[in-house]
CSV table of C-alpha atoms in Angstrom, one decimal:
chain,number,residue,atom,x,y,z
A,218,UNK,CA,-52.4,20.7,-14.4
A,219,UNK,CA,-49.4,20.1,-12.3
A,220,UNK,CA,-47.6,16.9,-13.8
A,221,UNK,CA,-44.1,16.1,-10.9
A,222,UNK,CA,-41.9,14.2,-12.2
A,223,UNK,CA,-40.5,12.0,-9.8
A,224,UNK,CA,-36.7,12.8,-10.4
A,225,UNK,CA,-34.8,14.4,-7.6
A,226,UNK,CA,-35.5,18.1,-9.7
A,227,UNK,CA,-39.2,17.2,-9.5
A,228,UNK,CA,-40.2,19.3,-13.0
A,229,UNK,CA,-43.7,20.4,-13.4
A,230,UNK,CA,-45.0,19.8,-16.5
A,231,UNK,CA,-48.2,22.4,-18.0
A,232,UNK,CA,-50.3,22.5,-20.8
A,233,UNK,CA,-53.1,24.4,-22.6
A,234,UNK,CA,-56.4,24.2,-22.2
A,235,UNK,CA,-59.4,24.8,-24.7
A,236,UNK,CA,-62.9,25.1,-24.5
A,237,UNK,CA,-65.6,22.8,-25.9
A,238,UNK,CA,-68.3,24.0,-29.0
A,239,UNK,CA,-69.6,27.5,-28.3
A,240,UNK,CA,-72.5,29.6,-29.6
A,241,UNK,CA,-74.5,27.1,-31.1
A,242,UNK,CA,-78.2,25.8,-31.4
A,243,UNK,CA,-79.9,22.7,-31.5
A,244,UNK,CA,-80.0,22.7,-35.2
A,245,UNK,CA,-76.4,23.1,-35.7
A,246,UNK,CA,-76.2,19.7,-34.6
A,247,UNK,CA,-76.8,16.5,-36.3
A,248,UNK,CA,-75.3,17.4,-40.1
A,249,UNK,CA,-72.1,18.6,-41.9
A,250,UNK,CA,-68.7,17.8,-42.8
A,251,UNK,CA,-67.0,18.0,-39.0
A,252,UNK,CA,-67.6,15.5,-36.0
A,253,UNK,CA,-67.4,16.5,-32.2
A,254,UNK,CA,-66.8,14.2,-29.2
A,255,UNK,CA,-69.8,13.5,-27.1
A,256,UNK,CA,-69.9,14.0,-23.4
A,257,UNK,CA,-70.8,10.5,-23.2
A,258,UNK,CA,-67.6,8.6,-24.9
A,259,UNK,CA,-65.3,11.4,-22.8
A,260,UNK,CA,-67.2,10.0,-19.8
A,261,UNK,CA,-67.3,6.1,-20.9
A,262,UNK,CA,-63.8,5.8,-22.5
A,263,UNK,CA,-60.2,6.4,-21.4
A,264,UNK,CA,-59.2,6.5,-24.6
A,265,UNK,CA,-62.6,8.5,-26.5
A,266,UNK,CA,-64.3,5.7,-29.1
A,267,UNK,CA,-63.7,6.9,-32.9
A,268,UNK,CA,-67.1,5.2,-33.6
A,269,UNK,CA,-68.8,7.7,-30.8
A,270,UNK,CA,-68.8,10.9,-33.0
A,271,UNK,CA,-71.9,13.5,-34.3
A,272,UNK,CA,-72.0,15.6,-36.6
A,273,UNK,CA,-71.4,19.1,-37.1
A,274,UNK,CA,-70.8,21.9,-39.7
A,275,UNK,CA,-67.2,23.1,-39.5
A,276,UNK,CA,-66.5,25.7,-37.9
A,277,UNK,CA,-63.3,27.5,-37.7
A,278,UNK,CA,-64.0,29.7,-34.8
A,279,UNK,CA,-64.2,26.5,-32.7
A,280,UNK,CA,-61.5,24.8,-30.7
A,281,UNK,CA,-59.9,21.9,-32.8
A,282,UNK,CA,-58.8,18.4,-30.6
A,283,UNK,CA,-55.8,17.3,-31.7
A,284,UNK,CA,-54.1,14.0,-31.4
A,285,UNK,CA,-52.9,13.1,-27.6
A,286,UNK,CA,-55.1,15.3,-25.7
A,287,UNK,CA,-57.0,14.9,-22.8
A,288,UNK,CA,-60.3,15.7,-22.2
A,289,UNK,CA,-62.8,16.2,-19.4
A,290,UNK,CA,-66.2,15.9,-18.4
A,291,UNK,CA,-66.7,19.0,-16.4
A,292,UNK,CA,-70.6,18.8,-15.4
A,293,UNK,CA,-73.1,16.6,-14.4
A,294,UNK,CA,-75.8,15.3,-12.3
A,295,UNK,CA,-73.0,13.3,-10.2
A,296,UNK,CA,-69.9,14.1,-8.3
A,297,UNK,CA,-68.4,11.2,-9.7
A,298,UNK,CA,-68.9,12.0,-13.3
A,299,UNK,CA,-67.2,15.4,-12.7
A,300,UNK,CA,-63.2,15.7,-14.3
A,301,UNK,CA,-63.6,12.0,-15.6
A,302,UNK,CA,-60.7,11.6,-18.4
A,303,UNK,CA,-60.6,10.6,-22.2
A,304,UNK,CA,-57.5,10.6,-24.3
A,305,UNK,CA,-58.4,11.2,-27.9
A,306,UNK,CA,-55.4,9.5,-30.0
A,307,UNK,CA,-56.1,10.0,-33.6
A,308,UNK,CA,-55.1,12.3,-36.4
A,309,UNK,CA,-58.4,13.5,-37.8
A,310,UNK,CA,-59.0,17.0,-38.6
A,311,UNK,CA,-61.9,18.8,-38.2
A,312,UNK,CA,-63.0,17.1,-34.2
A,313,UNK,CA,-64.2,19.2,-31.8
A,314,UNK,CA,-65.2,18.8,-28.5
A,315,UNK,CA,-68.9,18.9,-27.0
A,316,UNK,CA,-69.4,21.6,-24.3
A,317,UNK,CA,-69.9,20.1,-21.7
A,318,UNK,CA,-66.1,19.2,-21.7
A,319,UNK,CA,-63.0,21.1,-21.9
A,320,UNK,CA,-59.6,20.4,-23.5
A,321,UNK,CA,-56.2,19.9,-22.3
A,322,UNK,CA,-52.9,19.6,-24.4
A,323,UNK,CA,-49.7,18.6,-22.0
A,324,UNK,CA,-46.7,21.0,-23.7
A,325,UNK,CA,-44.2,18.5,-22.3
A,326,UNK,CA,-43.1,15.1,-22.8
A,327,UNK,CA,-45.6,12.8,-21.4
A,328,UNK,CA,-47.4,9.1,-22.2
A,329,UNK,CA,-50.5,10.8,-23.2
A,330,UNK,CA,-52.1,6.7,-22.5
A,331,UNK,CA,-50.3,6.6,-19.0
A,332,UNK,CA,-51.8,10.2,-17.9
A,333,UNK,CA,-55.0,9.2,-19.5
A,334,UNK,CA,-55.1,6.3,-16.9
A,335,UNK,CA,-54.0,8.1,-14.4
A,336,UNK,CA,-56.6,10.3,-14.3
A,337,UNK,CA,-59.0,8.1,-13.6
A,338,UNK,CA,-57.3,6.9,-10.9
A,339,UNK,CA,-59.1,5.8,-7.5
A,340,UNK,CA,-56.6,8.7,-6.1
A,341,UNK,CA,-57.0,11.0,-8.8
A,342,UNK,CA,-60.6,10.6,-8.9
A,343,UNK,CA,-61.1,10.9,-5.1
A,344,UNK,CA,-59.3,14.4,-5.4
A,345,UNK,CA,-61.6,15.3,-8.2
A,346,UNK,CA,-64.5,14.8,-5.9
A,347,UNK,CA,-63.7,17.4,-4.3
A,348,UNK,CA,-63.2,19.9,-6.4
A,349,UNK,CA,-67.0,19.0,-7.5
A,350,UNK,CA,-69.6,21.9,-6.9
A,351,UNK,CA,-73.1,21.7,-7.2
A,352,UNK,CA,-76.3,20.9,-5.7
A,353,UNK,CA,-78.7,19.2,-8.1
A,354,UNK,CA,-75.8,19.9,-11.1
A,355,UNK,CA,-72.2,19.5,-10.2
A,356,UNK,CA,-69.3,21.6,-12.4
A,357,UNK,CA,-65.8,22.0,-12.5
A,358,UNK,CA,-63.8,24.6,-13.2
A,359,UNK,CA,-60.9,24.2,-15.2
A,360,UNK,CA,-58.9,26.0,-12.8
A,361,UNK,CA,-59.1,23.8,-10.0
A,362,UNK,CA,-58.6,20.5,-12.4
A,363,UNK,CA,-55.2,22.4,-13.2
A,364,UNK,CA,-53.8,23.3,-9.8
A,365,UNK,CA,-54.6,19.2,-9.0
A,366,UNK,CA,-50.6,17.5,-9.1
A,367,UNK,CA,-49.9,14.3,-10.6
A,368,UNK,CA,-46.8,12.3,-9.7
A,369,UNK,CA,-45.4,11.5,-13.3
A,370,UNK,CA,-43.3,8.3,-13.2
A,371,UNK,CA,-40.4,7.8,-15.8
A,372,UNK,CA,-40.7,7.5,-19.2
A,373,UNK,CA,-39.9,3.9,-19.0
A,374,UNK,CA,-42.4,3.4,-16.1
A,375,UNK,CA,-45.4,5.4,-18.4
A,376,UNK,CA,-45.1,2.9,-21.0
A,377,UNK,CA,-45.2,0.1,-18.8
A,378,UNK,CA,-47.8,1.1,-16.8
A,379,UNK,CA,-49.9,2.3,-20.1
A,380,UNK,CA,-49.2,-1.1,-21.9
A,381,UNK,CA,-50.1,-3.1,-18.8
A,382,UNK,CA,-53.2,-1.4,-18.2
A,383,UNK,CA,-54.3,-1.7,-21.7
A,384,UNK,CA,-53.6,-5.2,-21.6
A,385,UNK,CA,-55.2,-5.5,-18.6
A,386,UNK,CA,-58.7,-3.8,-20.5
A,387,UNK,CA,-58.2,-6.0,-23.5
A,388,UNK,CA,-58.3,-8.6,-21.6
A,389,UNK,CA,-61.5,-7.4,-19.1
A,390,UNK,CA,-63.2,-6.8,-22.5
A,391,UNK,CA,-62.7,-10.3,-23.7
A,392,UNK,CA,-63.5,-11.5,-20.3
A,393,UNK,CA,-67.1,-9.6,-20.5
A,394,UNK,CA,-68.0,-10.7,-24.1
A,395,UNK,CA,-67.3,-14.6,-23.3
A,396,UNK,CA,-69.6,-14.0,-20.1
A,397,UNK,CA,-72.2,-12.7,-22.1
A,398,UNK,CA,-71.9,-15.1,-25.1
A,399,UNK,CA,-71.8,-18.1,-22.0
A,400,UNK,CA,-75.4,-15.8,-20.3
A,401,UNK,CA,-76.8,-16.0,-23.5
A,402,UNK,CA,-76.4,-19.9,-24.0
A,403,UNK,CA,-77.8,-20.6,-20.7
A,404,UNK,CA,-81.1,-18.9,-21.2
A,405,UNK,CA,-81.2,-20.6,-24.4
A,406,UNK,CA,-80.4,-24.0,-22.7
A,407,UNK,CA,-83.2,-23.2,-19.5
A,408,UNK,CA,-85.9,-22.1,-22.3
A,409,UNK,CA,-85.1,-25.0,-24.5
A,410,UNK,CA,-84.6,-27.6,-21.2
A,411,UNK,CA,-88.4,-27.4,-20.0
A,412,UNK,CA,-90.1,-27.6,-23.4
């Protein structure tokens, strides 16, 4: 992935990539001592959900995630669910990553938070679209996801952004439970009315 900075010297920033679990069969799954990220909380959640994790036996051979990288969906029955974006920001050990997703660790300074938002971006995303190939099954391949360029603000602008957007989340989060609690009393007040 191309990250510009937006100085005058316009620095590109690169990173690693990994692959997701590899080699395995259904009954690998479901048991042992390690935990993978499911495609679903990498396509859900900008920053993946601790709580969304399965089981798995550990496995050496297999990519480790590691705090502040970002991963991606990179199949599906959609376009749109094609290069979606999850951050995963915690210090476990033993995480892998489900296979229908791959890895990628920036090797440069960066708001992991503020490129995890970025990337789902209405731009970002429409440029990820594209790159989409499929019929009945869409993929991606990890070498189009890294020749896409992102316009990296400055550090003070990342955190901003990052914190606002959160903000903004935690907020759209409270929003949605109070909606549902206020849903939920009505039907019990319109059940309850006509007794």
């Amino acid at each position: 992935m191309k990250l510009r900075n937006n100085s005058s010297l316009h620095k590109l920033f690169y990173g690693l990539t990994y692959s997701g679990l590899s080699g395995k069969n259904k009954t690998d799954f479901g048991h042992g001592k390690a935990k993978y990220i499911t495609y679903l909380n990498v396509n859900k959640n900008t920053i993946a959900n601790h709580n969304l994790l399965d089981l798995i036996e550990i496995d050496k051979k297999q990519n480790e995630v590691l705090n502040g990288d970002i991963l991606f969906t990179i199949s599906s029955e959609t376009p749109e669910e094609v290069g979606l974006a999850s951050l995963w920001p915690y210090d476990d050990t033993n995480i892998y990553l489900n296979s229908f997703c791959f890895g990628f660790r920036p090797n440069s300074k960066i708001n992991n938070l503020w490129l995890a938002y970025e990337l789902r971006s209405l731009k970002i995303r429409k440029n990820m679209y594209k790159l989409a190939q499929g019929i009945s099954r869409y993929n991606l391949s990890k070498k189009s996801v890294l020749n896409l360029q992102v316009d990296v603000p400055s550090d003070a602008e990342q955190n901003f952004d990052s914190k606002f957007v959160k903000l903004i989340n935690i907020q759209t989060k409270f929003l949605s439970n109070e909606r549902n609690e206020l849903l939920l009393l009505k039907k019990f007040l319109l059940q309850n009315l006509f007794i």
